mmCIF file of N, CA, C and O in Angstrom:
data_model
loop_
_atom_site.group_PDB
_atom_site.id
_atom_site.type_symbol
_atom_site.label_atom_id
_atom_site.label_comp_id
_atom_site.label_asym_id
_atom_site.label_seq_id
_atom_site.Cartn_x
_atom_site.Cartn_y
_atom_site.Cartn_z
ATOM 1 N N ASN A 1 -8.919 -25.692 -14.420
ATOM 2 C CA ASN A 1 -9.154 -26.912 -13.680
ATOM 3 C C ASN A 1 -9.928 -26.577 -12.404
ATOM 4 O O ASN A 1 -9.484 -25.780 -11.585
ATOM 5 N N ARG A 2 -11.054 -27.212 -12.233
ATOM 6 C CA ARG A 2 -11.911 -26.925 -11.069
ATOM 7 C C ARG A 2 -11.267 -27.316 -9.756
ATOM 8 O O ARG A 2 -11.434 -26.630 -8.750
ATOM 9 N N ASP A 3 -10.544 -28.418 -9.755
ATOM 10 C CA ASP A 3 -9.896 -28.857 -8.515
ATOM 11 C C ASP A 3 -8.841 -27.842 -8.067
ATOM 12 O O ASP A 3 -8.734 -27.533 -6.885
ATOM 13 N N ALA A 4 -8.077 -27.329 -9.017
ATOM 14 C CA ALA A 4 -7.065 -26.320 -8.690
ATOM 15 C C ALA A 4 -7.726 -25.046 -8.192
ATOM 16 O O ALA A 4 -7.270 -24.444 -7.214
ATOM 17 N N ALA A 5 -8.808 -24.630 -8.838
ATOM 18 C CA ALA A 5 -9.519 -23.419 -8.416
ATOM 19 C C ALA A 5 -10.089 -23.585 -7.013
ATOM 20 O O ALA A 5 -10.013 -22.657 -6.190
ATOM 21 N N ALA A 6 -10.623 -24.760 -6.727
ATOM 22 C CA ALA A 6 -11.175 -25.015 -5.388
ATOM 23 C C ALA A 6 -10.071 -24.996 -4.339
ATOM 24 O O ALA A 6 -10.248 -24.426 -3.252
ATOM 25 N N ALA A 7 -8.927 -25.584 -4.649
ATOM 26 C CA ALA A 7 -7.803 -25.598 -3.707
ATOM 27 C C ALA A 7 -7.293 -24.181 -3.451
ATOM 28 O O ALA A 7 -6.980 -23.826 -2.310
ATOM 29 N N ILE A 8 -7.236 -23.366 -4.485
ATOM 30 C CA ILE A 8 -6.792 -21.979 -4.336
ATOM 31 C C ILE A 8 -7.785 -21.211 -3.476
ATOM 32 O O ILE A 8 -7.396 -20.455 -2.577
ATOM 33 N N ALA A 9 -9.069 -21.397 -3.723
ATOM 34 C CA ALA A 9 -10.105 -20.715 -2.933
ATOM 35 C C ALA A 9 -10.000 -21.102 -1.464
ATOM 36 O O ALA A 9 -10.104 -20.239 -0.577
ATOM 37 N N LEU A 10 -9.772 -22.378 -1.191
ATOM 38 C CA LEU A 10 -9.616 -22.823 0.201
ATOM 39 C C LEU A 10 -8.370 -22.224 0.838
ATOM 40 O O LEU A 10 -8.377 -21.858 2.012
ATOM 41 N N GLY A 11 -7.302 -22.098 0.072
ATOM 42 C CA GLY A 11 -6.084 -21.477 0.584
ATOM 43 C C GLY A 11 -6.306 -20.017 0.947
ATOM 44 O O GLY A 11 -5.839 -19.543 1.990
ATOM 45 N N LEU A 12 -7.021 -19.300 0.108
ATOM 46 C CA LEU A 12 -7.323 -17.894 0.387
ATOM 47 C C LEU A 12 -8.232 -17.765 1.597
ATOM 48 O O LEU A 12 -8.034 -16.889 2.444
ATOM 49 N N ASP A 13 -9.223 -18.643 1.688
ATOM 50 C CA ASP A 13 -10.131 -18.647 2.836
ATOM 51 C C ASP A 13 -9.353 -18.908 4.125
ATOM 52 O O ASP A 13 -9.599 -18.263 5.145
ATOM 53 N N ASP A 14 -8.415 -19.827 4.071
ATOM 54 C CA ASP A 14 -7.606 -20.147 5.243
ATOM 55 C C ASP A 14 -6.810 -18.926 5.717
ATOM 56 O O ASP A 14 -6.698 -18.680 6.918
ATOM 57 N N ILE A 15 -6.289 -18.155 4.789
ATOM 58 C CA ILE A 15 -5.530 -16.948 5.144
ATOM 59 C C ILE A 15 -6.429 -15.971 5.898
ATOM 60 O O ILE A 15 -6.031 -15.415 6.919
ATOM 61 N N VAL A 16 -7.633 -15.778 5.400
ATOM 62 C CA VAL A 16 -8.568 -14.870 6.076
ATOM 63 C C VAL A 16 -8.891 -15.389 7.473
ATOM 64 O O VAL A 16 -8.836 -14.644 8.460
ATOM 65 N N LEU A 17 -9.211 -16.667 7.566
ATOM 66 C CA LEU A 17 -9.601 -17.238 8.860
ATOM 67 C C LEU A 17 -8.464 -17.192 9.881
ATOM 68 O O LEU A 17 -8.698 -16.930 11.060
ATOM 69 N N ARG A 18 -7.237 -17.424 9.450
ATOM 70 C CA ARG A 18 -6.088 -17.399 10.365
ATOM 71 C C ARG A 18 -5.797 -16.009 10.910
ATOM 72 O O ARG A 18 -5.295 -15.861 12.020
ATOM 73 N N ASN A 19 -6.091 -14.998 10.117
ATOM 74 C CA ASN A 19 -5.752 -13.627 10.508
ATOM 75 C C ASN A 19 -6.914 -12.850 11.103
ATOM 76 O O ASN A 19 -6.733 -11.738 11.593
ATOM 77 N N ARG A 20 -8.088 -13.423 11.074
ATOM 78 C CA ARG A 20 -9.295 -12.742 11.539
ATOM 79 C C ARG A 20 -9.249 -12.546 13.056
ATOM 80 O O ARG A 20 -8.882 -13.451 13.798
ATOM 81 N N VAL A 21 -9.596 -11.352 13.486
ATOM 82 C CA VAL A 21 -9.705 -11.007 14.904
ATOM 83 C C VAL A 21 -11.010 -10.233 15.082
ATOM 84 O O VAL A 21 -11.659 -9.860 14.106
ATOM 85 N N VAL A 22 -11.369 -9.977 16.315
ATOM 86 C CA VAL A 22 -12.573 -9.187 16.587
ATOM 87 C C VAL A 22 -12.424 -7.819 15.918
ATOM 88 O O VAL A 22 -11.369 -7.189 16.006
ATOM 89 N N ASP A 23 -13.454 -7.401 15.227
ATOM 90 C CA ASP A 23 -13.495 -6.115 14.510
ATOM 91 C C ASP A 23 -12.441 -5.989 13.409
ATOM 92 O O ASP A 23 -11.990 -4.890 13.089
ATOM 93 N N TRP A 24 -12.045 -7.116 12.815
ATOM 94 C CA TRP A 24 -11.027 -7.071 11.758
ATOM 95 C C TRP A 24 -11.487 -6.247 10.563
ATOM 96 O O TRP A 24 -10.664 -5.689 9.844
ATOM 97 N N VAL A 25 -12.800 -6.130 10.370
ATOM 98 C CA VAL A 25 -13.332 -5.369 9.242
ATOM 99 C C VAL A 25 -12.963 -3.894 9.361
ATOM 100 O O VAL A 25 -12.806 -3.203 8.362
ATOM 101 N N LYS A 26 -12.786 -3.419 10.582
ATOM 102 C CA LYS A 26 -12.409 -2.018 10.816
ATOM 103 C C LYS A 26 -10.908 -1.849 11.008
ATOM 104 O O LYS A 26 -10.432 -0.725 11.133
ATOM 105 N N ASN A 27 -10.166 -2.937 11.020
ATOM 106 C CA ASN A 27 -8.738 -2.897 11.317
ATOM 107 C C ASN A 27 -7.927 -2.998 10.018
ATOM 108 O O ASN A 27 -7.744 -4.075 9.451
ATOM 109 N N VAL A 28 -7.424 -1.854 9.565
ATOM 110 C CA VAL A 28 -6.680 -1.782 8.307
ATOM 111 C C VAL A 28 -5.403 -2.617 8.372
ATOM 112 O O VAL A 28 -5.016 -3.243 7.378
ATOM 113 N N ASP A 29 -4.753 -2.662 9.525
ATOM 114 C CA ASP A 29 -3.523 -3.447 9.655
ATOM 115 C C ASP A 29 -3.778 -4.937 9.435
ATOM 116 O O ASP A 29 -3.010 -5.613 8.751
ATOM 117 N N VAL A 30 -4.858 -5.448 9.993
ATOM 118 C CA VAL A 30 -5.209 -6.860 9.807
ATOM 119 C C VAL A 30 -5.541 -7.124 8.338
ATOM 120 O O VAL A 30 -5.089 -8.113 7.758
ATOM 121 N N GLN A 31 -6.288 -6.231 7.736
ATOM 122 C CA GLN A 31 -6.637 -6.396 6.322
ATOM 123 C C GLN A 31 -5.388 -6.354 5.439
ATOM 124 O O GLN A 31 -5.277 -7.129 4.476
ATOM 125 N N ASN A 32 -4.454 -5.481 5.760
ATOM 126 C CA ASN A 32 -3.215 -5.420 4.984
ATOM 127 C C ASN A 32 -2.384 -6.682 5.153
ATOM 128 O O ASN A 32 -1.758 -7.152 4.198
ATOM 129 N N THR A 33 -2.383 -7.253 6.351
ATOM 130 C CA THR A 33 -1.700 -8.524 6.574
ATOM 131 C C THR A 33 -2.335 -9.606 5.704
ATOM 132 O O THR A 33 -1.632 -10.402 5.064
ATOM 133 N N MET A 34 -3.664 -9.635 5.675
ATOM 134 C CA MET A 34 -4.371 -10.597 4.828
ATOM 135 C C MET A 34 -4.007 -10.390 3.362
ATOM 136 O O MET A 34 -3.724 -11.356 2.640
ATOM 137 N N ARG A 35 -4.016 -9.142 2.916
ATOM 138 C CA ARG A 35 -3.671 -8.841 1.519
ATOM 139 C C ARG A 35 -2.266 -9.334 1.182
ATOM 140 O O ARG A 35 -2.058 -9.947 0.135
ATOM 141 N N ASN A 36 -1.314 -9.040 2.062
ATOM 142 C CA ASN A 36 0.066 -9.450 1.805
ATOM 143 C C ASN A 36 0.209 -10.963 1.742
ATOM 144 O O ASN A 36 0.903 -11.496 0.867
ATOM 145 N N GLU A 37 -0.436 -11.668 2.660
ATOM 146 C CA GLU A 37 -0.356 -13.130 2.657
ATOM 147 C C GLU A 37 -1.046 -13.718 1.429
ATOM 148 O O GLU A 37 -0.547 -14.685 0.841
ATOM 149 N N MET A 38 -2.182 -13.148 1.041
ATOM 150 C CA MET A 38 -2.877 -13.633 -0.155
ATOM 151 C C MET A 38 -2.045 -13.366 -1.405
ATOM 152 O O MET A 38 -1.969 -14.211 -2.297
ATOM 153 N N ASP A 39 -1.395 -12.213 -1.451
ATOM 154 C CA ASP A 39 -0.544 -11.868 -2.588
ATOM 155 C C ASP A 39 0.606 -12.875 -2.705
ATOM 156 O O ASP A 39 0.866 -13.405 -3.792
ATOM 157 N N ASP A 40 1.271 -13.153 -1.593
ATOM 158 C CA ASP A 40 2.360 -14.136 -1.592
ATOM 159 C C ASP A 40 1.856 -15.510 -2.015
ATOM 160 O O ASP A 40 2.500 -16.201 -2.815
ATOM 161 N N TYR A 41 0.716 -15.896 -1.475
ATOM 162 C CA TYR A 41 0.131 -17.201 -1.798
ATOM 163 C C TYR A 41 -0.190 -17.298 -3.289
ATOM 164 O O TYR A 41 0.134 -18.301 -3.946
ATOM 165 N N LEU A 42 -0.813 -16.261 -3.841
ATOM 166 C CA LEU A 42 -1.185 -16.289 -5.254
ATOM 167 C C LEU A 42 0.039 -16.300 -6.162
ATOM 168 O O LEU A 42 0.027 -16.952 -7.210
ATOM 169 N N TYR A 43 1.106 -15.597 -5.785
ATOM 170 C CA TYR A 43 2.343 -15.648 -6.570
ATOM 171 C C TYR A 43 2.920 -17.055 -6.564
ATOM 172 O O TYR A 43 3.389 -17.557 -7.584
ATOM 173 N N GLU A 44 2.885 -17.704 -5.402
ATOM 174 C CA GLU A 44 3.381 -19.071 -5.289
ATOM 175 C C GLU A 44 2.551 -20.015 -6.159
ATOM 176 O O GLU A 44 3.089 -20.833 -6.903
ATOM 177 N N VAL A 45 1.237 -19.883 -6.072
ATOM 178 C CA VAL A 45 0.335 -20.720 -6.863
ATOM 179 C C VAL A 45 0.538 -20.448 -8.350
ATOM 180 O O VAL A 45 0.580 -21.369 -9.158
ATOM 181 N N LYS A 46 0.678 -19.194 -8.678
ATOM 182 C CA LYS A 46 0.867 -18.791 -10.073
ATOM 183 C C LYS A 46 2.085 -19.485 -10.665
ATOM 184 O O LYS A 46 2.028 -20.020 -11.774
ATOM 185 N N ASP A 47 3.163 -19.502 -9.928
ATOM 186 C CA ASP A 47 4.392 -20.139 -10.409
ATOM 187 C C ASP A 47 4.281 -21.661 -10.399
ATOM 188 O O ASP A 47 4.764 -22.327 -11.312
ATOM 189 N N THR A 48 3.657 -22.211 -9.375
ATOM 190 C CA THR A 48 3.545 -23.663 -9.241
ATOM 191 C C THR A 48 2.591 -24.259 -10.268
ATOM 192 O O THR A 48 2.906 -25.249 -10.921
ATOM 193 N N VAL A 49 1.420 -23.658 -10.389
ATOM 194 C CA VAL A 49 0.382 -24.192 -11.270
ATOM 195 C C VAL A 49 0.564 -23.710 -12.709
ATOM 196 O O VAL A 49 0.097 -24.336 -13.642
ATOM 197 N N GLY A 50 1.250 -22.588 -12.855
ATOM 198 C CA GLY A 50 1.459 -22.045 -14.192
ATOM 199 C C GLY A 50 0.278 -21.237 -14.698
ATOM 200 O O GLY A 50 0.059 -21.139 -15.897
ATOM 201 N N VAL A 51 -0.471 -20.648 -13.784
ATOM 202 C CA VAL A 51 -1.615 -19.819 -14.151
ATOM 203 C C VAL A 51 -1.114 -18.422 -14.496
ATOM 204 O O VAL A 51 -0.295 -17.855 -13.794
ATOM 205 N N GLU A 52 -1.615 -17.894 -15.598
ATOM 206 C CA GLU A 52 -1.250 -16.542 -16.011
ATOM 207 C C GLU A 52 -2.161 -15.530 -15.335
ATOM 208 O O GLU A 52 -3.362 -15.500 -15.596
ATOM 209 N N LEU A 53 -1.617 -14.738 -14.432
ATOM 210 C CA LEU A 53 -2.371 -13.699 -13.739
ATOM 211 C C LEU A 53 -1.568 -12.404 -13.756
ATOM 212 O O LEU A 53 -0.394 -12.394 -13.398
ATOM 213 N N SER A 54 -2.226 -11.327 -14.157
ATOM 214 C CA SER A 54 -1.576 -10.018 -14.143
ATOM 215 C C SER A 54 -1.668 -9.428 -12.735
ATOM 216 O O SER A 54 -2.380 -9.947 -11.875
ATOM 217 N N PHE A 55 -0.959 -8.335 -12.527
ATOM 218 C CA PHE A 55 -1.048 -7.642 -11.241
ATOM 219 C C PHE A 55 -2.487 -7.203 -10.967
ATOM 220 O O PHE A 55 -2.974 -7.290 -9.849
ATOM 221 N N ASP A 56 -3.157 -6.730 -12.007
ATOM 222 C CA ASP A 56 -4.555 -6.314 -11.856
ATOM 223 C C ASP A 56 -5.446 -7.494 -11.491
ATOM 224 O O ASP A 56 -6.351 -7.361 -10.661
ATOM 225 N N ASP A 57 -5.184 -8.649 -12.111
ATOM 226 C CA ASP A 57 -5.950 -9.855 -11.775
ATOM 227 C C ASP A 57 -5.768 -10.216 -10.306
ATOM 228 O O ASP A 57 -6.734 -10.522 -9.605
ATOM 229 N N LEU A 58 -4.525 -10.182 -9.834
ATOM 230 C CA LEU A 58 -4.240 -10.508 -8.435
ATOM 231 C C LEU A 58 -4.961 -9.551 -7.495
ATOM 232 O O LEU A 58 -5.563 -9.976 -6.503
ATOM 233 N N ASP A 59 -4.907 -8.266 -7.817
ATOM 234 C CA ASP A 59 -5.581 -7.267 -6.980
ATOM 235 C C ASP A 59 -7.093 -7.490 -6.951
ATOM 236 O O ASP A 59 -7.722 -7.392 -5.892
ATOM 237 N N LEU A 60 -7.681 -7.801 -8.103
ATOM 238 C CA LEU A 60 -9.125 -8.051 -8.165
ATOM 239 C C LEU A 60 -9.513 -9.281 -7.343
ATOM 240 O O LEU A 60 -10.525 -9.261 -6.634
ATOM 241 N N ILE A 61 -8.716 -10.320 -7.423
ATOM 242 C CA ILE A 61 -9.000 -11.530 -6.652
ATOM 243 C C ILE A 61 -8.917 -11.237 -5.160
ATOM 244 O O ILE A 61 -9.824 -11.587 -4.393
ATOM 245 N N ILE A 62 -7.850 -10.578 -4.743
ATOM 246 C CA ILE A 62 -7.644 -10.286 -3.321
ATOM 247 C C ILE A 62 -8.757 -9.396 -2.783
ATOM 248 O O ILE A 62 -9.332 -9.665 -1.724
ATOM 249 N N GLU A 63 -9.078 -8.335 -3.495
ATOM 250 C CA GLU A 63 -10.130 -7.437 -3.030
ATOM 251 C C GLU A 63 -11.492 -8.128 -3.043
ATOM 252 O O GLU A 63 -12.318 -7.897 -2.156
ATOM 253 N N GLY A 64 -11.718 -8.996 -4.013
ATOM 254 C CA GLY A 64 -12.960 -9.758 -4.050
ATOM 255 C C GLY A 64 -13.089 -10.692 -2.858
ATOM 256 O O GLY A 64 -14.160 -10.789 -2.242
ATOM 257 N N VAL A 65 -11.996 -11.373 -2.522
ATOM 258 C CA VAL A 65 -11.997 -12.267 -1.363
ATOM 259 C C VAL A 65 -12.279 -11.472 -0.091
ATOM 260 O O VAL A 65 -13.096 -11.876 0.745
ATOM 261 N N LEU A 66 -11.623 -10.326 0.055
ATOM 262 C CA LEU A 66 -11.847 -9.505 1.250
ATOM 263 C C LEU A 66 -13.282 -8.975 1.313
ATOM 264 O O LEU A 66 -13.881 -8.960 2.393
ATOM 265 N N ASP A 67 -13.830 -8.558 0.188
ATOM 266 C CA ASP A 67 -15.210 -8.063 0.173
ATOM 267 C C ASP A 67 -16.189 -9.150 0.611
ATOM 268 O O ASP A 67 -17.088 -8.901 1.420
ATOM 269 N N ILE A 68 -16.004 -10.347 0.086
ATOM 270 C CA ILE A 68 -16.879 -11.455 0.469
ATOM 271 C C ILE A 68 -16.697 -11.791 1.937
ATOM 272 O O ILE A 68 -17.675 -11.989 2.670
ATOM 273 N N ALA A 69 -15.451 -11.846 2.388
ATOM 274 C CA ALA A 69 -15.179 -12.179 3.792
ATOM 275 C C ALA A 69 -15.784 -11.140 4.730
ATOM 276 O O ALA A 69 -16.313 -11.498 5.786
ATOM 277 N N LYS A 70 -15.723 -9.888 4.363
ATOM 278 C CA LYS A 70 -16.299 -8.824 5.196
ATOM 279 C C LYS A 70 -17.796 -9.007 5.368
ATOM 280 O O LYS A 70 -18.346 -8.693 6.423
ATOM 281 N N LYS A 71 -18.451 -9.526 4.354
ATOM 282 C CA LYS A 71 -19.889 -9.727 4.421
ATOM 283 C C LYS A 71 -20.264 -11.005 5.161
ATOM 284 O O LYS A 71 -21.285 -11.060 5.817
ATOM 285 N N ARG A 72 -19.417 -12.011 5.065
ATOM 286 C CA ARG A 72 -19.744 -13.319 5.647
ATOM 287 C C ARG A 72 -19.121 -13.584 7.003
ATOM 288 O O ARG A 72 -19.664 -14.357 7.772
ATOM 289 N N LEU A 73 -17.984 -12.981 7.285
ATOM 290 C CA LEU A 73 -17.213 -13.363 8.474
ATOM 291 C C LEU A 73 -17.024 -12.223 9.454
ATOM 292 O O LEU A 73 -15.974 -12.098 10.061
ATOM 293 N N VAL A 74 -18.013 -11.406 9.620
ATOM 294 C CA VAL A 74 -17.900 -10.301 10.574
ATOM 295 C C VAL A 74 -17.873 -10.892 11.982
ATOM 296 O O VAL A 74 -18.785 -11.581 12.402
ATOM 297 N N ALA A 75 -16.751 -10.663 12.683
ATOM 298 C CA ALA A 75 -16.619 -11.194 14.062
ATOM 299 C C ALA A 75 -15.653 -10.340 14.839
ATOM 300 O O ALA A 75 -14.785 -9.725 14.327
#
């Protein structure tokens, strides 16, 4: 469902934006906080929406979001 995918993407984006600080790209602690929050969020969505995602799928999504954010949101 495209609407569900868009809502999930916005939720992940919100996590990055809320935790972003100056030089967050170099700050492993901030990135780990983002990873943990995204992991919790995706588990919640997975159970609520009923989407089948493996641990590897979750890791790929989280790392993909962080890679994109690092390129677009350097601040």
